[in-house]
Coordinates of C-alpha atoms in Angstrom, one line a residue:
X28 CA 3.6 -2.1 33.7
X29 CA 1.0 -0.7 35.5
X30 CA -1.9 -1.6 37.0
X31 CA -4.9 -0.8 39.0
X32 CA -5.0 -0.5 42.6
X33 CA -6.9 -2.3 45.1
X34 CA -9.3 0.1 46.7
X35 CA -11.0 -1.2 50.2
X36 CA -13.4 0.8 52.1
X37 CA -13.7 0.8 55.5
X38 CA -16.4 1.9 58.0
X39 CA -17.7 2.8 60.6
X40 CA -19.0 5.4 64.0
X41 CA -15.1 6.0 65.5
X42 CA -16.3 8.3 67.8
X43 CA -13.6 8.3 70.7
X44 CA -10.7 6.2 69.1
X45 CA -9.4 3.5 70.6
X46 CA -7.0 0.7 70.0
X47 CA -9.6 -1.2 68.4
X48 CA -10.1 1.2 65.9
X49 CA -7.1 1.1 64.8
X50 CA -6.1 -3.1 64.4
X51 CA -9.4 -2.7 62.4
X52 CA -7.9 0.3 59.6
X53 CA -4.8 -1.4 59.7
X54 CA -5.9 -4.8 58.1
X55 CA -8.6 -3.4 55.7
X56 CA -5.3 -0.9 54.4
X57 CA -2.8 -4.2 54.1
X58 CA -5.2 -5.2 52.2
X59 CA -5.4 -2.8 49.0
X60 CA -2.6 -0.2 47.5
X61 CA -5.7 2.9 48.7
X62 CA -8.6 2.8 52.1
X63 CA -11.0 5.0 52.0
X64 CA -13.3 5.5 55.4
X65 CA -16.0 6.4 55.5
X66 CA -18.0 7.9 59.2
X67 CA -21.1 7.7 59.4
X68 CA -23.4 10.8 60.7
X69 CA -24.6 10.8 64.2
X70 CA -28.2 11.9 62.1
X71 CA -27.9 7.9 61.2
X72 CA -26.2 5.9 64.0
X73 CA -29.1 4.3 65.2
X74 CA -27.9 0.7 66.2
X75 CA -26.4 2.3 69.5
X76 CA -26.0 5.1 71.4
X77 CA -25.2 8.2 69.3
X78 CA -21.6 9.3 68.6
X79 CA -20.0 11.7 71.2
X80 CA -18.3 13.4 68.9
X81 CA -19.0 15.5 66.6
X82 CA -19.2 14.6 62.3
X83 CA -16.3 16.2 60.6
X84 CA -13.9 16.0 64.4
X85 CA -14.1 11.8 64.4
X86 CA -13.0 12.6 59.7
X87 CA -10.6 14.3 60.9
X88 CA -9.1 11.9 63.2
X89 CA -9.8 8.5 61.3
X90 CA -8.5 11.2 57.9
X91 CA -5.5 11.9 59.8
X92 CA -4.5 8.3 60.4
X93 CA -1.9 6.8 57.8
X94 CA -3.1 4.0 56.4
X95 CA -6.1 6.1 55.7
X96 CA -6.2 7.6 52.0
X97 CA -9.1 9.7 52.7
X98 CA -11.8 10.1 54.9
X99 CA -15.1 11.3 54.4
X100 CA -18.8 11.7 56.1
X101 CA -21.4 8.8 55.0
X102 CA -24.8 10.1 52.9
X103 CA -27.1 11.3 55.0
X104 CA -29.8 9.9 52.8
X105 CA -27.9 7.2 50.9
X106 CA -25.1 4.6 52.8
X107 CA -24.1 3.6 48.8
X108 CA -23.8 7.3 47.2
X109 CA -20.3 7.1 48.7
X110 CA -19.7 3.4 47.7
X111 CA -20.4 3.7 44.1
X112 CA -18.4 7.3 43.8
X113 CA -15.4 5.3 45.2
X114 CA -16.2 1.4 43.4
X115 CA -14.1 -0.5 46.1
X116 CA -12.8 -4.1 45.0
X117 CA -13.2 -4.6 48.8
X118 CA -16.2 -3.5 51.9
X119 CA -14.3 -4.2 55.2
X120 CA -16.3 -4.8 58.1
X121 CA -14.8 -4.2 61.4
X122 CA -15.2 -7.9 63.4
X123 CA -18.0 -6.3 65.9
X124 CA -20.0 -4.4 63.4
X125 CA -23.4 -5.3 63.0
X126 CA -24.0 -6.0 59.5
X127 CA -25.1 -8.2 57.4
X128 CA -22.0 -9.7 54.9
X129 CA -24.8 -11.4 52.6
X130 CA -27.5 -8.5 52.9
X131 CA -25.0 -5.6 52.4
X132 CA -23.1 -8.1 49.3
X133 CA -27.4 -8.3 47.6
X134 CA -27.6 -4.3 48.2
X135 CA -24.3 -4.2 46.4
X136 CA -24.9 -6.6 43.3
X137 CA -28.1 -5.0 43.8
X138 CA -27.1 -1.4 42.5
X139 CA -24.1 -2.8 39.9
X140 CA -21.5 -2.3 42.5
X141 CA -19.1 -5.3 41.5
X142 CA -17.3 -6.5 45.2
X143 CA -16.6 -8.2 47.8
X144 CA -17.4 -7.9 51.5
X145 CA -15.0 -8.6 53.9
X146 CA -14.9 -8.7 57.9
X147 CA -11.6 -7.8 59.7
X148 CA -10.6 -10.1 62.8
X149 CA -10.7 -9.2 66.8
X150 CA -7.8 -8.2 68.5
X151 CA -8.0 -9.0 72.1
X152 CA -6.3 -6.9 74.5
X153 CA -2.8 -6.8 74.7
X154 CA -2.5 -5.9 78.6
X155 CA -4.9 -5.8 81.8
X156 CA -7.2 -2.9 81.9
X157 CA -6.8 -2.0 77.8
X158 CA -10.2 -0.7 76.7
X159 CA -11.2 -1.5 73.1
X160 CA -14.9 -0.5 73.0
X161 CA -15.9 3.2 73.4
X162 CA -18.4 2.4 75.3
X163 CA -16.5 0.6 77.6
X164 CA -14.0 3.8 77.9
X165 CA -17.2 5.9 78.9
X166 CA -18.5 3.8 80.9
X167 CA -14.7 3.6 83.1
X168 CA -15.0 7.5 81.9
X169 CA -18.4 7.3 84.1
X170 CA -17.4 5.4 86.7
X171 CA -14.5 6.8 87.6
X172 CA -14.7 10.7 86.8
X173 CA -19.0 10.9 88.1

């Protein structure tokens, strides 16, 4: 007897991939059978510095991870369009993403999307000097190469 597979969405900018991204996506993938990742388009990133890498490159890099079923670029106008199309059971937010879980859950309910919003755990550095932030990687590059 085959049941419905559990579908999970993770989302983010994913600029300059690092172990924190791998932790987030691995944890999200473990919550279901299929993991779809929505990559924020550069033009839609307003809460922090714009990504360094092009949209399609960031999508292709995330799509290359074995735990990812499929990576998509976000919609330019409405962030909920790919969520409606994928129809997930869970949306998993990164531990440090700026999103408010309750506000997202309300917006999903208002659009008739029935899924649970969860938050991934943090991953602590495993050795001295390990960087788990794109911003910190950029800062180190500028400090050491500028």
